[in-house]
Amino acid sequence: MSSNVRALLDELYKLHPDLQSQEAHIIHIIETMLDHRPKVAIDEWFRTELRCKILSELSQQQNDSRSNFIFPTWLFSAFGTAFASVIIGVFVFYTFFPYTKLWYLTDGARTRGWLVSFVPAVEKISDHAFQIFTPLPNTQAKMGVASVPMSSDSMSSKIRASSLAPTREVDVPQYAFTGSLPPLTEKLNIYRKKIQFHESFQTEDFLNGLNLKGIKLSSLQDANISNLTITESWAYGYIVTIDSTLGSISFNPNYDTWPPYPKCNGDWCDAPTPITQEQIPSPTKLQSIADTFLDTYGIDRTLYGVPSIDTSWDPESGVEWGGENLPEVLTVIYPLLLEWKEIFEEYGSVRGLSLTYDLRSGKITNLSGLERLSLESSKYSPIQDEMTLKNLISNHGDLAPPPISPELRWSDISHTSTGISQPQAISLSSPMIAFVHLTRMNQQGAYEEYFVPAYVFSIPTIPGNPTHPKKIIIPVIKEFIPDVRTK
Amino acid sequence: MLGHSLQKVRSWDFSAFGDLYDASYEKIYRFIYHRTLDTYFTEDVISDVYMKAIESIGSFKGNTDAEFFAWMYRIAYTTLIDTLRKSRWEDSLEDMEIEPGFTLDYAHEIDTASKLEEILRFMETLPERDSIILTMRIWDDLSYDEIATITGISVVNAKQIVSRTLVKISANVTHLFIFSILLYVIQR
């Protein structure tokens, strides 16, 4: 008998001592109730959708309450006088101090209640709706996968197969996973990215939310503008590029307003001094700087996971830092979440909001990866057979990350051993379930982008091989794996 | 843990409500589902719960996790009672849908409608609040203090209701199969 049942009985007997004679029957009832406690399966898609709607509603309420605020009539005259004084003051101030910011410009957008929320727009469509998955031709040709045969009359495949480009040959380690894989539900969502020109940025909410230091972007809403560049002219200003075709916003320094480094005098420039350890902020401090930057521009952080900080320069990180000097910049990445899961590129890097911190100026210099996704979701049955999955793992999946550089796709690399040394055997620890961003060609020959559920394994640091990939990613939907989908 | 997020929400940083949502969603979902046994119904109710929560978060004065969860449970409880009362008259035996997975083991044993009708008649004698409080104690493992806070009754009263409901079930249900059916019906 569990302590829970015992506690319930004790409580019961205090009030009804005579029931002790029926203890066996009552225990049966309580235990039956406990045994029949309903099993709860939470739909993560609904959970995420509701969260987004609630945060969006809150943001709307905030804006409404601001716009609905009514000044008492008697304040109008006083406010008008004060406002005129301030305008005159600002004019005089900026005449003499043109590169100084006023308090309200440095104040965060968040404190004013403006938030730009990049909630993905998801349209649910029927199960197994994405019917066209043609693997990249060069993936098959170079990997030699026993797979869906490419159409023999495909000119492009012939060209690719006979490409003169040299194939890199590398030693590929053997991966081994002996544990139990995390279970998958019967159906999983696959997301396909929709291309929607203009639409992403022409919603009133979005433009109202993006209040770039007083610039009212919503006034441009009807102008059918697809790309917009805003240049901040004050000290340490940014060039903000809004691309409504891609649904993205990026920040880069407006270097005209940043102090030059190194300092130059005519043809002579000072020699750059190496970065010192003292100039490198702690991870906590760096995250705080990144958070503040996002808050200042009112960029909603709630859609992202816990940020990761680049610590590869630190000897204690266990990563072999390739450079002799300490880095000039550090990167903070806020992982974008889909169904509360991270999204990885097929070569293993996290997709998300990336901020670059410049150690010399002590400022955030770049922001990229801020995007508003428009997606279609369709449910698919994942591969449940553990043996098939483990074979995929040992064969590096179809999408293992490149061992040489992130710019090089795995499909461009030969899997054959060079014969120079014996392949290393690497044991993998338990994976997480996440999404992988994959590109596939449709029947019309156009590339489409998908977010596909996958097992993601972290690969331990391999001494003497700092460029070895950090992740191995195994998509679990057979339509994305050529050698599985034919079986 | 949640005190910081509550403070942020009070200072108009509503994005911090996401933290409160994350911390409470599963608890509230379970709480509602245990009483509805229907995914779609639960999703409807939980949407209403969070909409009410954001409407009244300004008036919530608590600072601790326990206070916040009790407040959320209370909203869920009142929303659930309201929704059940509104929807009850629409329900009938004919359109009762049994969720796969939960009732699979014994649903096929419902051989005659008369048995079910008998149970339904018995269920009508149990106050709605009592069955909810009983399952709060047994399924949600909430303490009597928490139940009292959520439902607005005293701790002693909560204990009495749990005991009284168990006694009623004990007296009326002699067959465990019937009781299994009862467990399903009690939540309708």
Short mmCIF file of C-alpha atoms in Angstrom, two decimals, chain A:
data_model
loop_
_atom_site.label_atom_id
_atom_site.label_comp_id
_atom_site.label_asym_id
_atom_site.label_seq_id
_atom_site.Cartn_x
_atom_site.Cartn_y
_atom_site.Cartn_z
CA MET A 1 0.00 0.00 0.00
CA SER A 2 1.42 3.37 -0.96
CA SER A 3 1.93 6.19 1.52
CA ASN A 4 -0.64 8.17 -0.46
CA VAL A 5 -3.31 5.55 0.18
CA ARG A 6 -2.30 5.26 3.84
CA ALA A 7 -2.58 9.02 4.28
CA LEU A 8 -6.03 9.01 2.71
CA LEU A 9 -7.16 6.20 4.99
CA ASP A 10 -5.84 7.94 8.09
CA GLU A 11 -7.72 11.08 7.14
CA LEU A 12 -10.84 9.05 6.50
CA TYR A 13 -10.72 7.20 9.84
CA LYS A 14 -10.34 10.41 11.78
CA LEU A 15 -13.73 11.46 10.50
CA HIS A 16 -15.36 8.01 10.19
CA PRO A 17 -13.67 5.58 12.61
CA ASP A 18 -16.32 2.94 11.92
CA LEU A 19 -15.06 2.54 8.35
CA GLN A 20 -11.94 0.70 9.54
CA SER A 21 -13.94 -2.50 9.32
CA GLN A 22 -14.29 -1.95 5.55
CA GLU A 23 -10.65 -1.10 5.02
CA ALA A 24 -10.00 -3.72 2.34
CA HIS A 25 -12.89 -2.50 0.22
CA ILE A 26 -11.93 1.14 0.54
CA ILE A 27 -8.28 0.44 -0.24
CA HIS A 28 -9.49 -1.32 -3.37
CA ILE A 29 -11.50 1.71 -4.38
CA ILE A 30 -8.65 4.15 -3.81
CA GLU A 31 -6.13 1.93 -5.56
CA THR A 32 -8.49 1.44 -8.47
CA MET A 33 -8.83 5.20 -8.74
CA LEU A 34 -5.07 5.60 -8.66
CA ASP A 35 -4.63 2.87 -11.25
CA HIS A 36 -7.13 4.63 -13.49
CA ARG A 37 -5.52 8.01 -13.23
CA PRO A 38 -5.90 9.21 -16.83
CA LYS A 39 -2.76 9.32 -18.88
CA VAL A 40 -2.20 12.79 -20.19
CA ALA A 41 -0.62 13.35 -23.61
CA ILE A 42 0.00 17.01 -24.22
CA ASP A 43 -0.13 18.21 -27.80
CA GLU A 44 3.01 20.29 -28.08
CA TRP A 45 1.79 22.04 -31.20
CA PHE A 46 -1.29 23.29 -29.37
CA ARG A 47 0.78 24.28 -26.37
CA THR A 48 3.10 26.38 -28.53
CA GLU A 49 0.25 27.91 -30.50
CA LEU A 50 -1.61 28.90 -27.37
CA ARG A 51 1.52 30.40 -25.86
CA CYS A 52 2.10 32.49 -28.95
CA LYS A 53 -1.51 33.65 -29.02
CA ILE A 54 -1.44 34.61 -25.36
CA LEU A 55 1.77 36.58 -25.69
CA SER A 56 0.45 38.21 -28.80
CA GLU A 57 -2.78 39.08 -26.97
CA LEU A 58 -0.80 40.58 -24.12
CA SER A 59 1.24 42.63 -26.52
CA GLN A 60 -1.96 43.84 -28.17
CA GLN A 61 -3.53 44.72 -24.84
CA GLN A 62 -0.46 46.70 -23.98
CA ASN A 63 -0.65 48.68 -27.20
CA ASP A 64 -4.41 49.17 -26.84
CA SER A 65 -4.12 50.43 -23.31
CA ARG A 66 -1.51 52.86 -24.50
CA SER A 67 -3.57 54.12 -27.41
CA ASN A 68 -6.74 54.27 -25.32
CA PHE A 69 -5.16 56.38 -22.66
CA ILE A 70 -7.03 59.67 -22.45
CA PHE A 71 -5.46 62.75 -21.02
CA PRO A 72 -7.55 64.76 -18.61
CA THR A 73 -8.62 67.89 -20.47
CA TRP A 74 -7.03 70.27 -18.00
CA LEU A 75 -3.66 68.72 -18.69
CA PHE A 76 -3.69 69.58 -22.38
CA SER A 77 -2.65 73.20 -22.00
CA ALA A 78 0.07 72.38 -19.47
CA PHE A 79 1.32 69.51 -21.57
CA GLY A 80 1.34 71.64 -24.70
CA THR A 81 3.50 74.27 -23.04
CA ALA A 82 5.89 71.66 -21.68
CA PHE A 83 6.09 69.88 -25.00
CA ALA A 84 6.94 73.08 -26.86
CA SER A 85 9.70 73.76 -24.32
CA VAL A 86 11.13 70.31 -24.80
CA ILE A 87 11.14 70.64 -28.59
CA ILE A 88 12.97 73.93 -28.38
CA GLY A 89 15.38 72.42 -25.86
CA VAL A 90 16.07 69.43 -28.10
CA PHE A 91 16.69 71.67 -31.07
CA VAL A 92 19.20 73.78 -29.15
CA PHE A 93 20.81 70.71 -27.57
CA TYR A 94 21.34 68.91 -30.87
CA THR A 95 22.68 72.02 -32.51
CA PHE A 96 25.57 71.98 -30.06
CA PHE A 97 25.86 68.23 -29.31
CA PRO A 98 24.89 66.46 -32.50
CA TYR A 99 26.14 62.96 -31.52
CA THR A 100 24.55 62.75 -28.12
CA LYS A 101 21.50 60.58 -27.55
CA LEU A 102 18.54 61.70 -25.55
CA TRP A 103 17.32 59.59 -22.65
CA TYR A 104 14.36 58.22 -24.52
CA LEU A 105 16.55 56.96 -27.32
CA THR A 106 18.65 54.87 -24.98
CA ASP A 107 15.67 53.68 -23.02
CA GLY A 108 14.65 50.16 -23.98
CA ALA A 109 11.70 49.57 -26.22
CA ARG A 110 10.66 46.90 -23.78
CA THR A 111 10.18 49.42 -20.99
CA ARG A 112 7.86 51.31 -23.30
CA GLY A 113 5.99 48.13 -23.97
CA TRP A 114 6.90 47.70 -27.63
CA LEU A 115 7.78 44.19 -28.63
CA VAL A 116 8.51 42.69 -32.00
CA SER A 117 7.31 39.14 -31.82
CA PHE A 118 8.44 36.67 -34.47
CA VAL A 119 5.81 34.06 -33.80
CA PRO A 120 5.89 31.56 -36.67
CA ALA A 121 2.68 31.50 -38.67
CA VAL A 122 1.69 27.83 -39.04
CA GLU A 123 -1.01 26.50 -41.30
CA LYS A 124 -2.04 22.93 -40.57
CA ILE A 125 -2.71 20.81 -43.61
CA SER A 126 -3.66 17.16 -44.03
CA ASP A 127 -1.39 14.25 -43.07
CA HIS A 128 1.30 13.17 -45.55
CA ALA A 129 0.58 16.23 -47.65
CA PHE A 130 4.15 16.90 -48.80
CA GLN A 131 4.40 14.36 -51.55
CA ILE A 132 7.47 15.38 -53.39
CA PHE A 133 10.75 14.56 -51.78
CA THR A 134 13.50 14.22 -54.31
CA PRO A 135 16.82 13.81 -52.58
CA LEU A 136 19.55 16.09 -53.78
CA PRO A 137 21.10 14.33 -56.76
CA ASN A 138 24.66 14.87 -55.67
CA THR A 139 23.84 13.36 -52.30
CA GLN A 140 23.18 10.05 -53.93
CA ALA A 141 25.83 10.24 -56.53
CA LYS A 142 28.64 10.90 -54.14
CA MET A 143 27.47 8.88 -51.23
CA GLY A 144 26.80 5.83 -53.33
CA VAL A 145 23.64 5.16 -51.41
CA ALA A 146 21.55 2.22 -52.56
CA SER A 147 18.58 4.36 -52.98
CA VAL A 148 15.84 5.75 -55.11
CA PRO A 149 17.37 5.66 -58.55
CA MET A 150 17.77 9.02 -60.12
CA SER A 151 16.07 9.32 -63.41
CA SER A 152 18.62 8.09 -65.89
CA ASP A 153 17.76 10.74 -68.40
CA SER A 154 18.31 13.53 -65.96
CA MET A 155 20.91 15.79 -67.49
CA SER A 156 21.65 17.45 -64.23
CA SER A 157 22.36 14.15 -62.53
CA LYS A 158 24.73 13.13 -65.29
CA ILE A 159 26.54 16.39 -65.00
CA ARG A 160 26.78 16.05 -61.25
CA ALA A 161 27.91 12.44 -61.40
CA SER A 162 30.67 13.28 -63.79
CA SER A 163 31.61 16.47 -62.07
CA LEU A 164 35.26 17.36 -62.38
CA ALA A 165 35.29 18.82 -58.92
CA PRO A 166 37.70 16.79 -56.80
CA THR A 167 36.16 14.73 -54.06
CA ARG A 168 37.61 15.24 -50.65
CA GLU A 169 38.42 12.08 -48.88
CA VAL A 170 38.42 12.00 -45.12
CA ASP A 171 38.61 9.40 -42.43
CA VAL A 172 35.14 8.91 -41.08
CA PRO A 173 34.81 7.61 -37.55
CA GLN A 174 32.48 4.77 -36.71
CA TYR A 175 29.62 5.87 -34.51
CA ALA A 176 28.01 3.45 -32.09
CA PHE A 177 24.89 3.91 -30.03
CA THR A 178 23.94 1.10 -27.71
CA GLY A 179 21.33 2.70 -25.46
CA SER A 180 17.58 3.10 -25.92
CA LEU A 181 16.35 5.79 -28.23
CA PRO A 182 13.79 8.23 -26.82
CA PRO A 183 10.34 7.08 -27.95
CA LEU A 184 8.57 8.91 -30.76
CA THR A 185 4.87 9.55 -30.94
CA GLU A 186 2.79 7.88 -33.62
CA LYS A 187 2.68 10.99 -35.80
CA LEU A 188 5.07 13.90 -35.95
CA ASN A 189 4.74 17.27 -37.60
CA ILE A 190 6.90 18.19 -40.54
CA TYR A 191 7.01 21.87 -41.39
CA ARG A 192 7.51 23.33 -44.83
CA LYS A 193 8.55 26.91 -45.24
CA LYS A 194 6.18 29.05 -47.24
CA ILE A 195 7.46 31.81 -49.44
CA GLN A 196 5.26 34.79 -48.89
CA PHE A 197 6.45 38.01 -50.34
CA HIS A 198 5.65 41.09 -48.33
CA GLU A 199 3.05 39.44 -46.16
CA SER A 200 5.33 38.83 -43.23
CA PHE A 201 5.90 42.50 -42.69
CA GLN A 202 2.65 43.98 -43.75
CA THR A 203 0.62 43.10 -40.73
CA GLU A 204 -0.27 46.05 -38.64
CA ASP A 205 0.70 44.35 -35.40
CA PHE A 206 4.14 43.64 -36.62
CA LEU A 207 4.84 47.11 -37.87
CA ASN A 208 3.35 48.72 -34.82
CA GLY A 209 5.52 46.53 -32.69
CA LEU A 210 8.72 47.43 -34.44
CA ASN A 211 9.29 50.89 -33.13
CA LEU A 212 12.81 51.65 -34.14
CA LYS A 213 13.54 54.56 -31.87
CA GLY A 214 10.55 56.56 -32.83
CA ILE A 215 10.28 55.64 -36.51
CA LYS A 216 6.71 54.64 -37.23
CA LEU A 217 7.09 51.85 -39.73
CA SER A 218 3.37 51.28 -39.96
CA SER A 219 3.19 54.44 -42.04
CA LEU A 220 4.96 52.43 -44.77
CA GLN A 221 2.48 49.63 -44.63
CA ASP A 222 0.60 50.56 -47.76
CA ALA A 223 3.64 51.55 -49.72
CA ASN A 224 4.33 47.98 -50.90
CA ILE A 225 7.91 48.21 -49.76
CA SER A 226 9.68 44.87 -49.69
CA ASN A 227 13.06 45.95 -48.38
CA LEU A 228 13.92 48.77 -46.09
CA THR A 229 17.23 49.97 -44.72
CA ILE A 230 17.35 52.24 -41.72
CA THR A 231 20.60 53.96 -40.84
CA GLU A 232 21.14 55.23 -37.34
CA SER A 233 23.31 58.30 -37.45
CA TRP A 234 24.18 58.63 -33.80
CA ALA A 235 27.33 57.28 -32.15
CA TYR A 236 27.58 53.48 -32.36
CA GLY A 237 24.61 53.46 -34.69
CA TYR A 238 23.44 50.52 -36.76
CA ILE A 239 22.24 49.85 -40.26
CA VAL A 240 19.01 47.91 -39.86
CA THR A 241 17.94 45.94 -42.91
CA ILE A 242 14.37 44.74 -43.09
CA ASP A 243 13.79 42.19 -45.80
CA SER A 244 10.13 41.40 -46.13
CA THR A 245 10.85 38.87 -48.88
CA LEU A 246 12.79 36.68 -46.49
CA GLY A 247 10.87 37.86 -43.46
CA SER A 248 14.08 38.83 -41.71
CA ILE A 249 15.73 41.74 -39.96
CA SER A 250 19.47 42.18 -39.53
CA PHE A 251 21.61 44.69 -37.70
CA ASN A 252 25.10 45.69 -38.78
CA PRO A 253 27.28 48.55 -37.57
CA ASN A 254 27.07 51.89 -39.29
CA TYR A 255 30.86 52.21 -39.16
CA ASP A 256 30.72 55.92 -39.97
CA THR A 257 29.52 56.42 -36.41
CA TRP A 258 31.86 53.94 -34.72
CA PRO A 259 35.37 54.96 -33.60
CA PRO A 260 37.92 53.71 -36.14
CA TYR A 261 40.23 50.90 -35.08
CA PRO A 262 43.15 50.82 -35.32
CA LYS A 263 43.64 54.57 -35.20
CA CYS A 264 45.29 55.88 -38.31
CA ASN A 265 47.08 59.11 -38.99
CA GLY A 266 47.59 59.59 -42.68
CA ASP A 267 49.30 56.47 -43.98
CA TRP A 268 50.39 55.36 -40.53
CA CYS A 269 48.15 53.17 -38.38
CA ASP A 270 48.75 51.95 -34.85
CA ALA A 271 49.55 48.26 -34.54
CA PRO A 272 46.53 46.38 -33.18
CA THR A 273 46.95 45.23 -29.62
CA PRO A 274 45.99 41.67 -28.75
CA ILE A 275 42.81 41.10 -26.77
CA THR A 276 43.44 40.34 -23.13
CA GLN A 277 41.59 37.95 -20.85
CA GLU A 278 40.23 40.92 -18.87
CA GLN A 279 38.36 42.19 -21.91
CA ILE A 280 36.34 38.99 -22.16
CA PRO A 281 33.09 39.20 -20.19
CA SER A 282 31.78 36.24 -18.25
CA PRO A 283 29.06 34.20 -19.98
CA THR A 284 26.48 35.65 -17.58
CA LYS A 285 27.58 39.19 -18.34
CA LEU A 286 27.63 38.50 -22.07
CA GLN A 287 24.12 37.10 -22.00
CA SER A 288 23.00 40.14 -20.05
CA ILE A 289 24.51 42.42 -22.71
CA ALA A 290 22.76 40.47 -25.46
CA ASP A 291 19.45 40.50 -23.58
CA THR A 292 19.72 44.25 -23.09
CA PHE A 293 20.38 44.78 -26.78
CA LEU A 294 17.29 42.79 -27.74
CA ASP A 295 15.22 44.55 -25.11
CA THR A 296 16.37 47.94 -26.34
CA TYR A 297 15.04 47.17 -29.78
CA GLY A 298 11.96 45.49 -28.37
CA ILE A 299 12.72 42.08 -29.84
CA ASP A 300 10.72 39.37 -28.13
CA ARG A 301 13.01 36.73 -26.60
CA THR A 302 10.29 34.38 -25.48
CA LEU A 303 10.28 32.38 -28.70
CA TYR A 304 13.86 31.36 -28.17
CA GLY A 305 15.56 28.87 -25.91
CA VAL A 306 18.42 29.37 -23.50
CA PRO A 307 21.19 31.15 -25.38
CA SER A 308 24.51 29.46 -25.94
CA ILE A 309 27.70 31.43 -25.58
CA ASP A 310 30.79 30.80 -27.63
CA THR A 311 33.44 29.63 -25.17
CA SER A 312 35.66 27.78 -27.60
CA TRP A 313 38.53 30.20 -26.85
CA ASP A 314 38.55 29.14 -23.20
CA PRO A 315 41.08 26.37 -22.44
CA GLU A 316 38.67 25.06 -19.79
CA SER A 317 36.00 24.45 -22.43
CA GLY A 318 37.90 21.38 -23.58
CA VAL A 319 37.78 22.60 -27.19
CA GLU A 320 41.04 23.11 -28.97
CA TRP A 321 41.14 26.79 -29.84
CA GLY A 322 42.82 27.11 -33.19
CA GLY A 323 44.02 30.70 -32.87
CA GLU A 324 47.12 31.94 -31.10
CA ASN A 325 45.42 35.05 -29.76
CA LEU A 326 42.15 35.44 -27.96
CA PRO A 327 39.17 36.10 -30.26
CA GLU A 328 38.14 39.58 -31.36
CA VAL A 329 34.44 38.77 -31.18
CA LEU A 330 32.17 36.37 -29.33
CA THR A 331 28.83 34.99 -30.45
CA VAL A 332 25.63 34.52 -28.49
CA ILE A 333 23.02 32.32 -30.14
CA TYR A 334 19.41 32.17 -29.00
CA PRO A 335 18.03 28.91 -30.45
CA LEU A 336 14.73 29.26 -32.29
CA LEU A 337 12.18 26.80 -30.94
CA LEU A 338 9.57 24.88 -32.86
CA GLU A 339 7.25 22.84 -30.63
CA TRP A 340 9.73 23.71 -27.87
CA LYS A 341 12.47 21.89 -29.71
CA GLU A 342 15.62 23.36 -31.14
CA ILE A 343 16.23 23.49 -34.87
CA PHE A 344 19.59 22.40 -36.26
CA GLU A 345 21.10 22.94 -39.64
CA GLU A 346 22.06 19.67 -41.26
CA TYR A 347 25.71 20.26 -40.47
CA GLY A 348 24.94 20.61 -36.79
CA SER A 349 24.81 24.29 -35.98
CA VAL A 350 21.83 25.71 -34.14
CA ARG A 351 19.37 27.86 -36.06
CA GLY A 352 18.45 30.96 -34.19
CA LEU A 353 19.09 34.52 -33.35
CA SER A 354 22.80 35.25 -33.47
CA LEU A 355 24.42 38.28 -31.85
CA THR A 356 28.08 39.15 -32.27
CA TYR A 357 29.85 40.95 -29.45
CA ASP A 358 32.94 42.96 -30.30
CA LEU A 359 35.50 42.75 -27.51
CA ARG A 360 37.33 45.95 -28.45
CA SER A 361 34.33 48.25 -28.47
CA GLY A 362 32.38 46.28 -25.87
CA LYS A 363 29.31 46.50 -28.11
CA ILE A 364 27.02 44.19 -30.00
CA THR A 365 28.00 44.63 -33.62
CA ASN A 366 25.75 42.29 -35.56
CA LEU A 367 22.40 40.62 -35.24
CA SER A 368 21.26 38.01 -37.69
CA GLY A 369 18.80 35.13 -37.86
CA LEU A 370 15.85 37.25 -36.78
CA GLU A 371 13.17 35.81 -39.01
CA ARG A 372 9.48 35.32 -39.08
CA LEU A 373 8.67 31.89 -40.43
CA SER A 374 5.53 31.13 -42.38
CA LEU A 375 5.05 27.38 -42.28
CA GLU A 376 2.74 24.60 -43.34
CA SER A 377 2.60 21.58 -41.07
CA SER A 378 1.67 18.04 -42.01
CA LYS A 379 1.83 14.93 -39.86
CA TYR A 380 3.96 11.93 -40.79
CA SER A 381 4.68 8.59 -39.19
CA PRO A 382 8.28 8.39 -37.97
CA ILE A 383 10.58 5.41 -38.34
CA GLN A 384 9.92 3.35 -35.24
CA ASP A 385 12.16 0.39 -35.99
CA GLU A 386 15.13 0.72 -33.67
CA MET A 387 17.41 -1.44 -35.80
CA THR A 388 16.83 0.78 -38.85
CA LEU A 389 17.54 3.85 -36.78
CA LYS A 390 20.71 2.38 -35.30
CA ASN A 391 21.94 1.44 -38.76
CA LEU A 392 21.38 4.99 -39.85
CA ILE A 393 23.32 6.22 -36.86
CA SER A 394 26.29 3.99 -37.53
CA ASN A 395 26.21 5.03 -41.19
CA HIS A 396 26.15 8.70 -40.13
CA GLY A 397 22.61 9.04 -41.30
CA ASP A 398 22.25 10.69 -44.62
CA LEU A 399 23.03 14.03 -43.22
CA ALA A 400 26.04 13.79 -41.00
CA PRO A 401 27.83 17.05 -40.52
CA PRO A 402 30.97 17.85 -42.46
CA PRO A 403 34.22 17.08 -40.74
CA ILE A 404 36.10 19.83 -42.54
CA SER A 405 34.19 23.07 -42.55
CA PRO A 406 30.62 24.20 -42.06
CA GLU A 407 30.56 25.63 -45.56
CA LEU A 408 31.06 22.20 -47.08
CA ARG A 409 28.02 19.94 -47.27
CA TRP A 410 28.38 16.37 -46.15
CA SER A 411 27.15 15.31 -49.54
CA ASP A 412 30.23 16.87 -51.08
CA ILE A 413 32.52 14.59 -49.13
CA SER A 414 33.41 11.03 -49.91
CA HIS A 415 32.72 8.62 -47.09
CA THR A 416 35.47 6.30 -48.11
CA SER A 417 38.42 5.88 -45.85
CA THR A 418 41.70 7.35 -46.98
CA GLY A 419 43.44 4.33 -45.65
CA ILE A 420 45.91 6.58 -43.89
CA SER A 421 44.70 5.61 -40.47
CA GLN A 422 42.14 3.35 -38.85
CA PRO A 423 38.73 5.00 -38.33
CA GLN A 424 38.03 5.95 -34.76
CA ALA A 425 35.14 4.31 -32.93
CA ILE A 426 33.01 6.86 -31.13
CA SER A 427 30.32 5.96 -28.61
CA LEU A 428 27.33 8.28 -28.60
CA SER A 429 25.33 9.29 -25.58
CA SER A 430 21.53 9.61 -25.54
CA PRO A 431 20.14 11.92 -28.21
CA MET A 432 17.59 14.68 -27.95
CA ILE A 433 14.62 15.00 -30.26
CA ALA A 434 14.80 18.18 -32.29
CA PHE A 435 14.22 19.47 -35.82
CA VAL A 436 16.66 19.54 -38.69
CA HIS A 437 16.43 22.08 -41.49
CA LEU A 438 16.59 20.27 -44.84
CA THR A 439 16.25 21.36 -48.42
CA ARG A 440 14.60 19.17 -50.99
CA MET A 441 13.80 19.61 -54.63
CA ASN A 442 10.21 19.30 -55.77
CA GLN A 443 8.97 17.96 -59.09
CA GLN A 444 9.12 21.40 -60.61
CA GLY A 445 12.81 21.54 -59.81
CA ALA A 446 12.42 24.20 -57.15
CA TYR A 447 14.03 23.82 -53.77
CA GLU A 448 11.80 23.75 -50.73
CA GLU A 449 12.84 24.07 -47.11
CA TYR A 450 11.60 21.68 -44.43
CA PHE A 451 11.92 21.33 -40.68
CA VAL A 452 11.99 17.61 -39.98
CA PRO A 453 12.00 15.78 -36.61
CA ALA A 454 15.35 14.19 -35.90
CA TYR A 455 17.49 12.57 -33.26
CA VAL A 456 20.43 14.80 -32.46
CA PHE A 457 23.49 13.27 -30.85
CA SER A 458 26.23 15.34 -29.29
CA ILE A 459 29.63 14.00 -30.16
CA PRO A 460 32.25 14.13 -27.43
CA THR A 461 35.37 16.18 -27.99
CA ILE A 462 37.94 14.21 -29.89
CA PRO A 463 41.52 15.04 -28.84
CA GLY A 464 43.68 16.04 -31.75
CA ASN A 465 40.72 16.71 -34.01
CA PRO A 466 39.30 20.16 -33.26
CA THR A 467 37.40 20.33 -36.53
CA HIS A 468 35.46 17.16 -35.89
CA PRO A 469 31.70 17.76 -36.00
CA LYS A 470 29.95 18.36 -32.71
CA LYS A 471 26.65 16.83 -33.70
CA ILE A 472 25.28 13.94 -35.70
CA ILE A 473 21.70 14.35 -36.86
CA ILE A 474 19.38 11.51 -37.87
CA PRO A 475 16.04 12.54 -39.40
CA VAL A 476 13.35 10.09 -38.37
CA ILE A 477 10.99 10.51 -41.32
CA LYS A 478 11.70 7.93 -43.99
CA GLU A 479 10.69 10.19 -46.87
CA PHE A 480 13.80 12.23 -46.17
CA ILE A 481 16.21 9.30 -46.15
CA PRO A 482 16.70 7.79 -49.60
CA ASP A 483 17.97 4.37 -48.56
CA VAL A 484 15.14 3.85 -46.12
CA ARG A 485 12.22 4.98 -48.15
CA THR A 486 12.70 2.28 -50.74
CA LYS A 487 12.55 -0.50 -48.13
#
